[in-house]
Amino acid sequence: MSVERCTILIADDNPSNLDVLLKCLSRDNHRVLVAEDGASAIARARQAQPDLILLDVMMPGVDGFETCTRLRGDASTAHIPIIFMTALGELEDKVRAFELGAQDYITKPFQVPEVLARVSTQLQIHRLQQRLQAANTELEERVAQRTVELGAALAEVQRLSQRLQAENAYLQDEIRQTHDHRAIIGSSACLKAVLRKVDIVANSDATVLIYGETGTGKELIARAIHDASRRSGATMVKLNCAAISAGLVESELFGHVKGAFTGAVDKRVGRFELADGGTLFLDEISELPLDTQAKLLRVLQEQEFEPVGSSKSRRVDVRVIAATNRDLSAEVQAGRFRADLYYRLNVFPLELPPLRERRDDIPELAAFFVAGMARKHGRQITRIAPSALQALVDYTWPGNIRDLQNTIERAVILCDGDQLTLDQPLVAPSRATNGADTPRAEAAPDDSLRLDDAERRHIIAVLRQTRGVIEGPRGAAALLSLKPSTARFRMKKLGISKSDYMI
């Protein structure tokens, strides 16, 4: 079998031996390098990377055995096959050569046919080993690449499955809330005035801006408008602008294409696209970043948008209902809200009265919540103690209906009979109780701070009750009727730390 031209290093201090080997190997079309001692042989092997080394045993300085040991101990030369050259009768040297890692030996005096045959055999073996190693390496790389591809495909399937589950859960939640909370409890004159306006605006496509303190039922009114409109057969999609970080709010509203930003490993459908043909409810609209406000204005005016990372516009037919607990006109004057967006949203404003201005509705609301919470927690409660009901009516309710609901749920959990009593007195916050906390009232500049302080104390009290547990059916988020992410956002915004409630 012919061997392609190779580089062979000869290490021998005998000039006559070198001459013989040089001539016969050169005639066999090989490139021959020469070293006259062990040290120079090691240096040349590292530099030239020959295909084979012919190594004499007896050399001055570093002998053949030490040279072989160093070559095998160096990663750059360990793979090079070595043929020792020994005297005919030196059996011990041949054995030691194999122990040190030599592949073969040639006996002196040289027989040219033997030299060529042994050199050819070792070169063929070396070439076959290289090809086998290369084939194994290629196979391992292909297997690794295929494994990565299969892993990516599996991850993609999992992401799609999770996305479908999330979208299904979202729609189921929307349906559940629509059916479970359709009724608006109360018959006070101020509530009836609001509901009359709901009936008037529902049949139009006008943008509605709902004003009201936290917990007054802004989302409930938005659902009432949607249910009474021609869009009631489609979905009402909601987004709490305060619960989404500024960097993700555009993706939530308009969606994004795959690769639009770091972490965008898949296309995402935004809330506007989900609400196409229906209604989009934007709660806490005042929390939108200014740059996103400009893009929202365009959608309201032109009914089209571009997903994040895309240059292709998409048209939608969406009615927008927004809500806020802030005075947006004051936000405009402070430069935190765009005036043009404010005027575009404020087409049909609706102001929801705080619970302290509709005290006549408290008994009916309390009875409704007691019945629901008793079913939820497995309690047999048939009535409210008169003293407890009077306390509920007299309280100012800084957190409004949600505050009332949470208070009743706590009382239901602690109740051990069929009559609801309050576990602790209701103490009004240190603030004016004349109803000056409506979002557009002419109040003192620090009123909003006092409202935040009341909310902060209320959240801390609930966290203390749940011993710091936020998630789960008995966690603080559930007692506050908030999503865990929203509860954490409010805690961060109000500066609530673990030391405030873990006492």
One Martini backbone bead per residue (centre of mass of N, CA, C, O) as a GRO file, in nm:
protein
  503
    1MET     BB    1   0.094   0.037   0.026
    2SER     BB    2   0.079   0.357  -0.031
    3VAL     BB    3   0.240   0.658   0.075
    4GLU     BB    4   0.229   0.959   0.151
    5ARG     BB    5   0.390   1.232   0.197
    6CYS     BB    6   0.628   1.269   0.463
    7THR     BB    7   0.743   1.353   0.790
    8ILE     BB    8   1.080   1.276   0.908
    9LEU     BB    9   1.247   1.211   1.215
   10ILE     BB   10   1.602   1.197   1.285
   11ALA     BB   11   1.768   1.049   1.580
   12ASP     BB   12   2.131   1.075   1.544
   13ASP     BB   13   2.492   1.066   1.607
   14ASN     BB   14   2.538   0.900   1.341
   15PRO     BB   15   2.635   0.973   1.025
   16SER     BB   16   2.593   0.703   0.875
   17ASN     BB   17   2.304   0.655   0.959
   18LEU     BB   18   2.187   0.915   0.845
   19ASP     BB   19   2.262   0.863   0.553
   20VAL     BB   20   2.101   0.609   0.502
   21LEU     BB   21   1.820   0.714   0.587
   22LEU     BB   22   1.804   0.961   0.406
   23LYS     BB   23   1.819   0.813   0.133
   24CYS     BB   24   1.583   0.604   0.155
   25LEU     BB   25   1.357   0.809   0.232
   26SER     BB   26   1.387   1.007  -0.005
   27ARG     BB   27   1.329   0.791  -0.228
   28ASP     BB   28   1.032   0.758  -0.080
   29ASN     BB   29   0.920   1.064  -0.069
   30HIS     BB   30   1.042   1.201   0.189
   31ARG     BB   31   1.064   1.418   0.455
   32VAL     BB   32   1.378   1.504   0.610
   33LEU     BB   33   1.485   1.515   0.945
   34VAL     BB   34   1.759   1.630   1.170
   35ALA     BB   35   1.905   1.488   1.477
   36GLU     BB   36   2.196   1.461   1.715
   37ASP     BB   37   1.994   1.486   1.965
   38GLY     BB   38   1.752   1.501   2.204
   39ALA     BB   39   1.700   1.806   2.236
   40SER     BB   40   1.671   1.869   1.928
   41ALA     BB   41   1.442   1.667   1.878
   42ILE     BB   42   1.230   1.803   2.056
   43ALA     BB   43   1.231   2.080   1.918
   44ARG     BB   44   1.160   1.980   1.625
   45ALA     BB   45   0.894   1.838   1.695
   46ARG     BB   46   0.741   2.086   1.794
   47GLN     BB   47   0.774   2.254   1.528
   48ALA     BB   48   0.717   2.031   1.279
   49GLN     BB   49   0.532   1.790   1.318
   50PRO     BB   50   0.581   1.498   1.256
   51ASP     BB   51   0.477   1.171   1.147
   52LEU     BB   52   0.776   1.062   1.234
   53ILE     BB   53   1.009   0.883   1.461
   54LEU     BB   54   1.358   0.826   1.466
   55LEU     BB   55   1.509   0.660   1.758
   56ASP     BB   56   1.789   0.664   1.929
   57VAL     BB   57   1.926   0.543   2.215
   58MET     BB   58   2.230   0.632   2.174
   59MET     BB   59   2.296   0.950   2.323
   60PRO     BB   60   2.401   1.242   2.399
   61GLY     BB   61   2.285   1.325   2.696
   62VAL     BB   62   1.987   1.280   2.576
   63ASP     BB   63   1.843   1.003   2.549
   64GLY     BB   64   1.601   0.807   2.407
   65PHE     BB   65   1.428   0.757   2.660
   66GLU     BB   66   1.401   1.052   2.756
   67THR     BB   67   1.291   1.160   2.491
   68CYS     BB   68   1.034   0.988   2.489
   69THR     BB   69   0.919   1.087   2.757
   70ARG     BB   70   0.892   1.391   2.671
   71LEU     BB   71   0.715   1.349   2.423
   72ARG     BB   72   0.477   1.208   2.583
   73GLY     BB   73   0.446   1.463   2.792
   74ASP     BB   74   0.368   1.624   2.533
   75ALA     BB   75   0.088   1.733   2.374
   76SER     BB   76   0.233   1.813   2.089
   77THR     BB   77   0.391   1.495   2.077
   78ALA     BB   78   0.225   1.237   2.177
   79HIS     BB   79   0.108   1.140   1.878
   80ILE     BB   80   0.384   1.057   1.775
   81PRO     BB   81   0.537   0.820   1.622
   82ILE     BB   82   0.780   0.564   1.741
   83ILE     BB   83   1.107   0.448   1.630
   84PHE     BB   84   1.337   0.244   1.734
   85MET     BB   85   1.704   0.222   1.755
   86THR     BB   86   1.875  -0.096   1.775
   87ALA     BB   87   2.049  -0.343   1.865
   88LEU     BB   88   2.019  -0.673   1.801
   89GLY     BB   89   2.071  -0.776   2.128
   90GLU     BB   90   1.877  -0.547   2.276
   91LEU     BB   91   1.607  -0.646   2.446
   92GLU     BB   92   1.573  -0.452   2.684
   93ASP     BB   93   1.540  -0.196   2.508
   94LYS     BB   94   1.283  -0.285   2.360
   95VAL     BB   95   1.100  -0.312   2.606
   96ARG     BB   96   1.133  -0.021   2.712
   97ALA     BB   97   1.028   0.121   2.461
   98PHE     BB   98   0.735   0.018   2.483
   99GLU     BB   99   0.682   0.127   2.772
  100LEU     BB  100   0.726   0.440   2.666
  101GLY     BB  101   0.559   0.434   2.359
  102ALA     BB  102   0.648   0.271   2.136
  103GLN     BB  103   0.568   0.115   1.818
  104ASP     BB  104   0.874   0.042   1.729
  105TYR     BB  105   1.160  -0.132   1.568
  106ILE     BB  106   1.516  -0.110   1.470
  107THR     BB  107   1.787  -0.283   1.357
  108LYS     BB  108   2.125  -0.317   1.402
  109PRO     BB  109   2.195  -0.313   1.114
  110PHE     BB  110   2.062  -0.188   0.840
  111GLN     BB  111   1.763  -0.268   0.647
  112VAL     BB  112   1.605  -0.114   0.408
  113PRO     BB  113   1.342  -0.282   0.379
  114GLU     BB  114   1.275  -0.270   0.679
  115VAL     BB  115   1.254   0.030   0.713
  116LEU     BB  116   1.030   0.081   0.499
  117ALA     BB  117   0.821  -0.113   0.618
  118ARG     BB  118   0.792   0.011   0.904
  119VAL     BB  119   0.733   0.295   0.820
  120SER     BB  120   0.482   0.234   0.646
  121THR     BB  121   0.310   0.103   0.865
  122GLN     BB  122   0.303   0.341   1.072
  123LEU     BB  123   0.182   0.549   0.877
  124GLN     BB  124  -0.078   0.399   0.821
  125ILE     BB  125  -0.176   0.380   1.109
  126HIS     BB  126  -0.174   0.684   1.165
  127ARG     BB  127  -0.374   0.764   0.943
  128LEU     BB  128  -0.609   0.589   1.040
  129GLN     BB  129  -0.631   0.719   1.320
  130GLN     BB  130  -0.690   1.004   1.221
  131ARG     BB  131  -0.948   0.936   1.063
  132LEU     BB  132  -1.103   0.814   1.302
  133GLN     BB  133  -1.091   1.065   1.481
  134ALA     BB  134  -1.231   1.254   1.280
  135ALA     BB  135  -1.492   1.089   1.259
  136ASN     BB  136  -1.562   1.101   1.560
  137THR     BB  137  -1.569   1.406   1.584
  138GLU     BB  138  -1.790   1.453   1.373
  139LEU     BB  139  -2.001   1.277   1.510
  140GLU     BB  140  -2.009   1.432   1.777
  141GLU     BB  141  -2.090   1.702   1.651
  142ARG     BB  142  -2.353   1.601   1.522
  143VAL     BB  143  -2.482   1.505   1.782
  144ALA     BB  144  -2.466   1.775   1.931
  145GLN     BB  145  -2.627   1.938   1.723
  146ARG     BB  146  -2.882   1.762   1.734
  147THR     BB  147  -2.931   1.801   2.034
  148VAL     BB  148  -2.972   2.104   2.018
  149GLU     BB  149  -3.206   2.099   1.815
  150LEU     BB  150  -3.393   1.923   1.989
  151GLY     BB  151  -3.392   2.113   2.232
  152ALA     BB  152  -3.508   2.357   2.082
  153ALA     BB  153  -3.767   2.217   1.988
  154LEU     BB  154  -3.870   2.148   2.271
  155ALA     BB  155  -3.872   2.438   2.376
  156GLU     BB  156  -4.072   2.541   2.166
  157VAL     BB  157  -4.304   2.357   2.246
  158GLN     BB  158  -4.317   2.456   2.539
  159ARG     BB  159  -4.370   2.752   2.474
  160LEU     BB  160  -4.629   2.708   2.315
  161SER     BB  161  -4.779   2.566   2.541
  162GLN     BB  162  -4.758   2.797   2.747
  163ARG     BB  163  -4.897   3.008   2.573
  164LEU     BB  164  -5.167   2.864   2.541
  165GLN     BB  165  -5.223   2.844   2.843
  166ALA     BB  166  -5.215   3.148   2.901
  167GLU     BB  167  -5.437   3.232   2.703
  168ASN     BB  168  -5.654   3.050   2.822
  169ALA     BB  169  -5.642   3.162   3.110
  170TYR     BB  170  -5.713   3.450   3.036
  171LEU     BB  171  -5.990   3.392   2.905
  172GLN     BB  172  -6.111   3.244   3.147
  173ASP     BB  173  -6.086   3.483   3.339
  174GLU     BB  174  -6.266   3.672   3.181
  175ILE     BB  175  -6.518   3.497   3.186
  176ARG     BB  176  -6.538   3.464   3.493
  177GLN     BB  177  -6.561   3.765   3.563
  178THR     BB  178  -6.808   3.832   3.391
  179HIS     BB  179  -7.002   3.625   3.542
  180ASP     BB  180  -6.934   3.686   3.856
  181HIS     BB  181  -6.941   4.040   3.816
  182ARG     BB  182  -7.189   4.173   3.676
  183ALA     BB  183  -7.301   4.274   3.923
  184ILE     BB  184  -7.416   4.582   4.065
  185ILE     BB  185  -7.400   4.698   4.380
  186GLY     BB  186  -7.671   4.907   4.434
  187SER     BB  187  -7.906   5.221   4.502
  188SER     BB  188  -7.784   5.478   4.488
  189ALA     BB  189  -7.791   5.782   4.342
  190CYS     BB  190  -7.490   5.794   4.244
  191LEU     BB  191  -7.491   5.515   4.104
  192LYS     BB  192  -7.730   5.564   3.910
  193ALA     BB  193  -7.591   5.792   3.754
  194VAL     BB  194  -7.364   5.618   3.639
  195LEU     BB  195  -7.547   5.401   3.495
  196ARG     BB  196  -7.677   5.595   3.298
  197LYS     BB  197  -7.411   5.659   3.148
  198VAL     BB  198  -7.351   5.374   3.063
  199ASP     BB  199  -7.600   5.342   2.875
  200ILE     BB  200  -7.524   5.576   2.684
  201VAL     BB  201  -7.215   5.487   2.599
  202ALA     BB  202  -7.226   5.185   2.510
  203ASN     BB  203  -7.345   5.228   2.200
  204SER     BB  204  -7.076   5.340   2.157
  205ASP     BB  205  -6.718   5.420   2.058
  206ALA     BB  206  -6.632   5.577   2.286
  207THR     BB  207  -6.406   5.703   2.485
  208VAL     BB  208  -6.333   5.606   2.823
  209LEU     BB  209  -6.296   5.783   3.144
  210ILE     BB  210  -6.218   5.653   3.461
  211TYR     BB  211  -6.286   5.778   3.775
  212GLY     BB  212  -6.114   5.670   4.082
  213GLU     BB  213  -6.057   5.525   4.348
  214THR     BB  214  -5.933   5.285   4.509
  215GLY     BB  215  -6.186   5.033   4.495
  216THR     BB  216  -6.457   5.143   4.318
  217GLY     BB  217  -6.497   4.977   4.029
  218LYS     BB  218  -6.376   5.031   3.737
  219GLU     BB  219  -6.383   4.752   3.599
  220LEU     BB  220  -6.685   4.701   3.634
  221ILE     BB  221  -6.773   4.936   3.453
  222ALA     BB  222  -6.625   4.847   3.200
  223ARG     BB  223  -6.788   4.582   3.173
  224ALA     BB  224  -7.064   4.712   3.148
  225ILE     BB  225  -7.004   4.857   2.884
  226HIS     BB  226  -6.930   4.608   2.717
  227ASP     BB  227  -7.195   4.435   2.766
  228ALA     BB  228  -7.381   4.685   2.636
  229SER     BB  229  -7.244   4.644   2.372
  230ARG     BB  230  -7.169   4.541   2.041
  231ARG     BB  231  -6.897   4.388   2.179
  232SER     BB  232  -6.996   4.149   2.373
  233GLY     BB  233  -6.901   3.898   2.187
  234ALA     BB  234  -6.635   3.986   2.268
  235THR     BB  235  -6.341   4.075   2.409
  236MET     BB  236  -6.215   4.180   2.726
  237VAL     BB  237  -5.918   4.347   2.763
  238LYS     BB  238  -5.655   4.375   3.004
  239LEU     BB  239  -5.440   4.644   3.161
  240ASN     BB  240  -5.198   4.704   3.406
  241CYS     BB  241  -4.979   4.963   3.392
  242ALA     BB  242  -4.845   4.929   3.690
  243ALA     BB  243  -4.759   4.605   3.650
  244ILE     BB  244  -4.561   4.711   3.425
  245SER     BB  245  -4.279   4.751   3.295
  246ALA     BB  246  -4.143   4.987   3.090
  247GLY     BB  247  -3.991   4.770   2.897
  248LEU     BB  248  -4.286   4.589   2.848
  249VAL     BB  249  -4.544   4.752   2.765
  250GLU     BB  250  -4.528   4.744   2.453
  251SER     BB  251  -4.543   4.437   2.427
  252GLU     BB  252  -4.821   4.412   2.564
  253LEU     BB  253  -4.976   4.594   2.362
  254PHE     BB  254  -4.823   4.514   2.057
  255GLY     BB  255  -4.606   4.327   2.070
  256HIS     BB  256  -4.371   4.083   1.916
  257VAL     BB  257  -4.100   3.978   1.756
  258LYS     BB  258  -3.866   3.773   1.683
  259GLY     BB  259  -3.578   3.927   1.813
  260ALA     BB  260  -3.637   4.226   1.919
  261PHE     BB  261  -3.506   4.117   2.190
  262THR     BB  262  -3.388   4.020   2.470
  263GLY     BB  263  -3.591   3.722   2.501
  264ALA     BB  264  -3.726   3.714   2.205
  265VAL     BB  265  -3.804   3.383   2.116
  266ASP     BB  266  -4.097   3.490   2.041
  267LYS     BB  267  -4.390   3.553   1.942
  268ARG     BB  268  -4.617   3.827   2.040
  269VAL     BB  269  -4.934   3.895   2.150
  270GLY     BB  270  -5.109   4.167   2.194
  271ARG     BB  271  -5.376   4.336   2.333
  272PHE     BB  272  -5.484   4.466   2.077
  273GLU     BB  273  -5.511   4.201   1.915
  274LEU     BB  274  -5.692   4.048   2.122
  275ALA     BB  275  -5.917   4.301   2.103
  276ASP     BB  276  -6.019   4.255   1.834
  277GLY     BB  277  -6.359   4.369   1.829
  278GLY     BB  278  -6.332   4.493   2.114
  279THR     BB  279  -6.199   4.554   2.442
  280LEU     BB  280  -5.977   4.792   2.608
  281PHE     BB  281  -5.846   4.788   2.940
  282LEU     BB  282  -5.683   5.070   3.103
  283ASP     BB  283  -5.525   5.062   3.388
  284GLU     BB  284  -5.356   5.305   3.514
  285ILE     BB  285  -5.274   5.522   3.278
  286SER     BB  286  -5.066   5.718   3.431
  287GLU     BB  287  -4.819   5.489   3.415
  288LEU     BB  288  -4.737   5.559   3.145
  289PRO     BB  289  -4.506   5.616   2.941
  290LEU     BB  290  -4.444   5.872   2.728
  291ASP     BB  291  -4.366   5.706   2.471
  292THR     BB  292  -4.624   5.525   2.487
  293GLN     BB  293  -4.835   5.747   2.464
  294ALA     BB  294  -4.778   5.816   2.166
  295LYS     BB  295  -4.857   5.532   2.055
  296LEU     BB  296  -5.144   5.528   2.167
  297LEU     BB  297  -5.250   5.771   2.013
  298ARG     BB  298  -5.224   5.648   1.731
  299VAL     BB  299  -5.424   5.417   1.774
  300LEU     BB  300  -5.669   5.596   1.839
  301GLN     BB  301  -5.658   5.753   1.559
  302GLU     BB  302  -5.576   5.489   1.342
  303GLN     BB  303  -5.592   5.181   1.420
  304GLU     BB  304  -5.265   5.139   1.444
  305PHE     BB  305  -4.967   4.918   1.450
  306GLU     BB  306  -4.641   4.810   1.579
  307PRO     BB  307  -4.457   4.576   1.655
  308VAL     BB  308  -4.193   4.494   1.815
  309GLY     BB  309  -3.955   4.486   1.548
  310SER     BB  310  -4.161   4.607   1.340
  311SER     BB  311  -4.271   4.759   1.009
  312LYS     BB  312  -4.559   4.639   1.026
  313SER     BB  313  -4.877   4.720   1.002
  314ARG     BB  314  -5.175   4.705   1.217
  315ARG     BB  315  -5.513   4.655   1.213
  316VAL     BB  316  -5.778   4.771   1.435
  317ASP     BB  317  -6.086   4.704   1.640
  318VAL     BB  318  -6.085   4.923   1.918
  319ARG     BB  319  -6.199   4.977   2.238
  320VAL     BB  320  -6.129   5.231   2.479
  321ILE     BB  321  -6.077   5.188   2.834
  322ALA     BB  322  -6.004   5.405   3.099
  323ALA     BB  323  -5.812   5.436   3.413
  324THR     BB  324  -5.805   5.640   3.725
  325ASN     BB  325  -5.667   5.786   4.050
  326ARG     BB  326  -5.601   6.049   3.900
  327ASP     BB  327  -5.523   6.377   3.802
  328LEU     BB  328  -5.470   6.435   3.475
  329SER     BB  329  -5.448   6.742   3.458
  330ALA     BB  330  -5.214   6.754   3.662
  331GLU     BB  331  -5.024   6.569   3.501
  332VAL     BB  332  -5.001   6.758   3.261
  333GLN     BB  333  -4.882   7.006   3.416
  334ALA     BB  334  -4.631   6.818   3.520
  335GLY     BB  335  -4.539   6.635   3.254
  336ARG     BB  336  -4.660   6.314   3.282
  337PHE     BB  337  -4.884   6.394   3.060
  338ARG     BB  338  -5.036   6.402   2.769
  339ALA     BB  339  -5.252   6.620   2.634
  340ASP     BB  340  -5.354   6.472   2.374
  341LEU     BB  341  -5.431   6.210   2.525
  342TYR     BB  342  -5.625   6.326   2.727
  343TYR     BB  343  -5.833   6.434   2.516
  344ARG     BB  344  -5.876   6.152   2.380
  345LEU     BB  345  -5.984   6.007   2.649
  346ASN     BB  346  -6.192   6.254   2.750
  347VAL     BB  347  -6.470   6.217   2.603
  348PHE     BB  348  -6.598   6.017   2.847
  349PRO     BB  349  -6.647   6.089   3.161
  350LEU     BB  350  -6.617   5.895   3.474
  351GLU     BB  351  -6.739   5.919   3.809
  352LEU     BB  352  -6.660   5.752   4.103
  353PRO     BB  353  -6.778   5.697   4.398
  354PRO     BB  354  -6.710   5.671   4.703
  355LEU     BB  355  -6.816   5.486   4.968
  356ARG     BB  356  -6.871   5.735   5.162
  357GLU     BB  357  -7.103   5.840   4.936
  358ARG     BB  358  -7.250   5.523   4.963
  359ARG     BB  359  -7.373   5.405   5.244
  360ASP     BB  360  -7.646   5.267   5.152
  361ASP     BB  361  -7.473   5.018   5.012
  362ILE     BB  362  -7.329   4.856   5.240
  363PRO     BB  363  -7.530   4.635   5.330
  364GLU     BB  364  -7.549   4.498   5.051
  365LEU     BB  365  -7.248   4.446   5.013
  366ALA     BB  366  -7.199   4.285   5.271
  367ALA     BB  367  -7.397   4.051   5.209
  368PHE     BB  368  -7.259   3.964   4.949
  369PHE     BB  369  -6.976   3.902   5.071
  370VAL     BB  370  -7.057   3.702   5.290
  371ALA     BB  371  -7.176   3.486   5.105
  372GLY     BB  372  -6.920   3.439   4.933
  373MET     BB  373  -6.711   3.384   5.168
  374ALA     BB  374  -6.859   3.147   5.298
  375ARG     BB  375  -6.832   2.960   5.055
  376LYS     BB  376  -6.521   2.975   5.021
  377HIS     BB  377  -6.467   2.894   5.357
  378GLY     BB  378  -6.696   2.712   5.491
  379ARG     BB  379  -6.931   2.894   5.610
  380GLN     BB  380  -7.215   2.947   5.849
  381ILE     BB  381  -7.347   3.249   5.748
  382THR     BB  382  -7.657   3.453   5.805
  383ARG     BB  383  -7.538   3.711   5.965
  384ILE     BB  384  -7.511   4.045   6.093
  385ALA     BB  385  -7.409   4.223   6.327
  386PRO     BB  386  -7.524   4.525   6.414
  387SER     BB  387  -7.253   4.645   6.510
  388ALA     BB  388  -7.097   4.570   6.256
  389LEU     BB  389  -7.275   4.720   6.049
  390GLN     BB  390  -7.238   5.001   6.172
  391ALA     BB  391  -6.932   5.008   6.138
  392LEU     BB  392  -6.933   4.985   5.830
  393VAL     BB  393  -7.101   5.247   5.777
  394ASP     BB  394  -6.908   5.452   5.944
  395TYR     BB  395  -6.683   5.401   5.774
  396THR     BB  396  -6.457   5.548   5.529
  397TRP     BB  397  -6.296   5.377   5.328
  398PRO     BB  398  -6.003   5.416   5.171
  399GLY     BB  399  -6.039   5.132   4.987
  400ASN     BB  400  -6.326   5.076   4.966
  401ILE     BB  401  -6.464   4.799   4.837
  402ARG     BB  402  -6.208   4.632   4.873
  403ASP     BB  403  -6.182   4.688   5.173
  404LEU     BB  404  -6.451   4.562   5.252
  405GLN     BB  405  -6.399   4.280   5.142
  406ASN     BB  406  -6.144   4.217   5.313
  407THR     BB  407  -6.272   4.257   5.590
  408ILE     BB  408  -6.487   4.035   5.558
  409GLU     BB  409  -6.299   3.800   5.507
  410ARG     BB  410  -6.157   3.807   5.777
  411ALA     BB  411  -6.414   3.769   5.947
  412VAL     BB  412  -6.495   3.496   5.825
  413ILE     BB  413  -6.243   3.336   5.904
  414LEU     BB  414  -6.286   3.407   6.227
  415CYS     BB  415  -6.555   3.283   6.227
  416ASP     BB  416  -6.759   3.050   6.465
  417GLY     BB  417  -7.042   3.128   6.349
  418ASP     BB  418  -7.359   3.271   6.220
  419GLN     BB  419  -7.227   3.552   6.316
  420LEU     BB  420  -7.100   3.847   6.220
  421THR     BB  421  -6.790   3.975   6.326
  422LEU     BB  422  -6.542   4.184   6.444
  423ASP     BB  423  -6.203   4.143   6.527
  424GLN     BB  424  -6.178   4.464   6.490
  425PRO     BB  425  -6.157   4.778   6.494
  426LEU     BB  426  -6.246   5.054   6.302
  427VAL     BB  427  -5.985   5.271   6.189
  428ALA     BB  428  -5.942   5.571   6.095
  429PRO     BB  429  -5.757   5.767   5.934
  430SER     BB  430  -5.545   6.051   5.954
  431ARG     BB  431  -5.807   6.223   5.810
  432ALA     BB  432  -6.021   6.345   5.617
  433THR     BB  433  -6.405   6.282   5.604
  434ASN     BB  434  -6.530   6.476   5.348
  435GLY     BB  435  -6.448   6.360   5.051
  436ALA     BB  436  -6.146   6.477   4.936
  437ASP     BB  437  -6.040   6.196   4.759
  438THR     BB  438  -6.098   6.254   4.492
  439PRO     BB  439  -5.918   6.267   4.194
  440ARG     BB  440  -6.061   6.579   4.123
  441ALA     BB  441  -6.016   6.723   4.373
  442GLU     BB  442  -5.968   7.006   4.584
  443ALA     BB  443  -5.679   6.936   4.734
  444ALA     BB  444  -5.436   6.890   4.918
  445PRO     BB  445  -5.115   6.802   4.836
  446ASP     BB  446  -5.114   6.560   5.081
  447ASP     BB  447  -5.351   6.357   5.028
  448SER     BB  448  -5.211   6.130   4.862
  449LEU     BB  449  -5.021   6.055   5.093
  450ARG     BB  450  -5.245   5.962   5.290
  451LEU     BB  451  -5.356   5.740   5.111
  452ASP     BB  452  -5.095   5.578   5.091
  453ASP     BB  453  -5.075   5.533   5.397
  454ALA     BB  454  -5.335   5.369   5.423
  455GLU     BB  455  -5.255   5.148   5.225
  456ARG     BB  456  -5.000   5.063   5.369
  457ARG     BB  457  -5.132   4.974   5.636
  458HIS     BB  458  -5.320   4.764   5.512
  459ILE     BB  459  -5.107   4.577   5.385
  460ILE     BB  460  -4.950   4.520   5.645
  461ALA     BB  461  -5.187   4.387   5.795
  462VAL     BB  462  -5.220   4.151   5.597
  463LEU     BB  463  -4.926   4.043   5.617
  464ARG     BB  464  -4.946   3.978   5.916
  465GLN     BB  465  -5.180   3.775   5.889
  466THR     BB  466  -4.998   3.593   5.668
  467ARG     BB  467  -4.690   3.600   5.741
  468GLY     BB  468  -4.587   3.707   5.439
  469VAL     BB  469  -4.786   3.580   5.252
  470ILE     BB  470  -4.881   3.625   4.908
  471GLU     BB  471  -4.950   3.358   4.796
  472GLY     BB  472  -5.242   3.213   4.750
  473PRO     BB  473  -5.556   3.167   4.898
  474ARG     BB  474  -5.414   3.294   5.190
  475GLY     BB  475  -5.290   3.532   5.078
  476ALA     BB  476  -5.251   3.868   5.040
  477ALA     BB  477  -5.349   3.897   4.748
  478ALA     BB  478  -5.627   3.764   4.791
  479LEU     BB  479  -5.723   3.958   5.022
  480LEU     BB  480  -5.674   4.213   4.811
  481SER     BB  481  -5.757   4.140   4.516
  482LEU     BB  482  -5.472   4.050   4.390
  483LYS     BB  483  -5.210   4.013   4.221
  484PRO     BB  484  -4.898   3.930   4.305
  485SER     BB  485  -4.759   4.142   4.120
  486THR     BB  486  -4.928   4.383   4.222
  487ALA     BB  487  -4.859   4.362   4.519
  488ARG     BB  488  -4.553   4.402   4.483
  489PHE     BB  489  -4.572   4.677   4.348
  490ARG     BB  490  -4.710   4.824   4.584
  491MET     BB  491  -4.493   4.765   4.792
  492LYS     BB  492  -4.266   4.912   4.644
  493LYS     BB  493  -4.410   5.190   4.612
  494LEU     BB  494  -4.465   5.202   4.945
  495GLY     BB  495  -4.210   5.083   5.104
  496ILE     BB  496  -4.236   4.771   5.169
  497SER     BB  497  -4.093   4.572   5.410
  498LYS     BB  498  -4.023   4.300   5.603
  499SER     BB  499  -3.996   4.470   5.873
  500ASP     BB  500  -4.304   4.572   5.877
  501TYR     BB  501  -4.443   4.254   5.915
  502MET     BB  502  -4.203   4.092   6.063
  503ILE     BB  503  -4.282   4.055   6.422
   0.00000   0.00000   0.00000
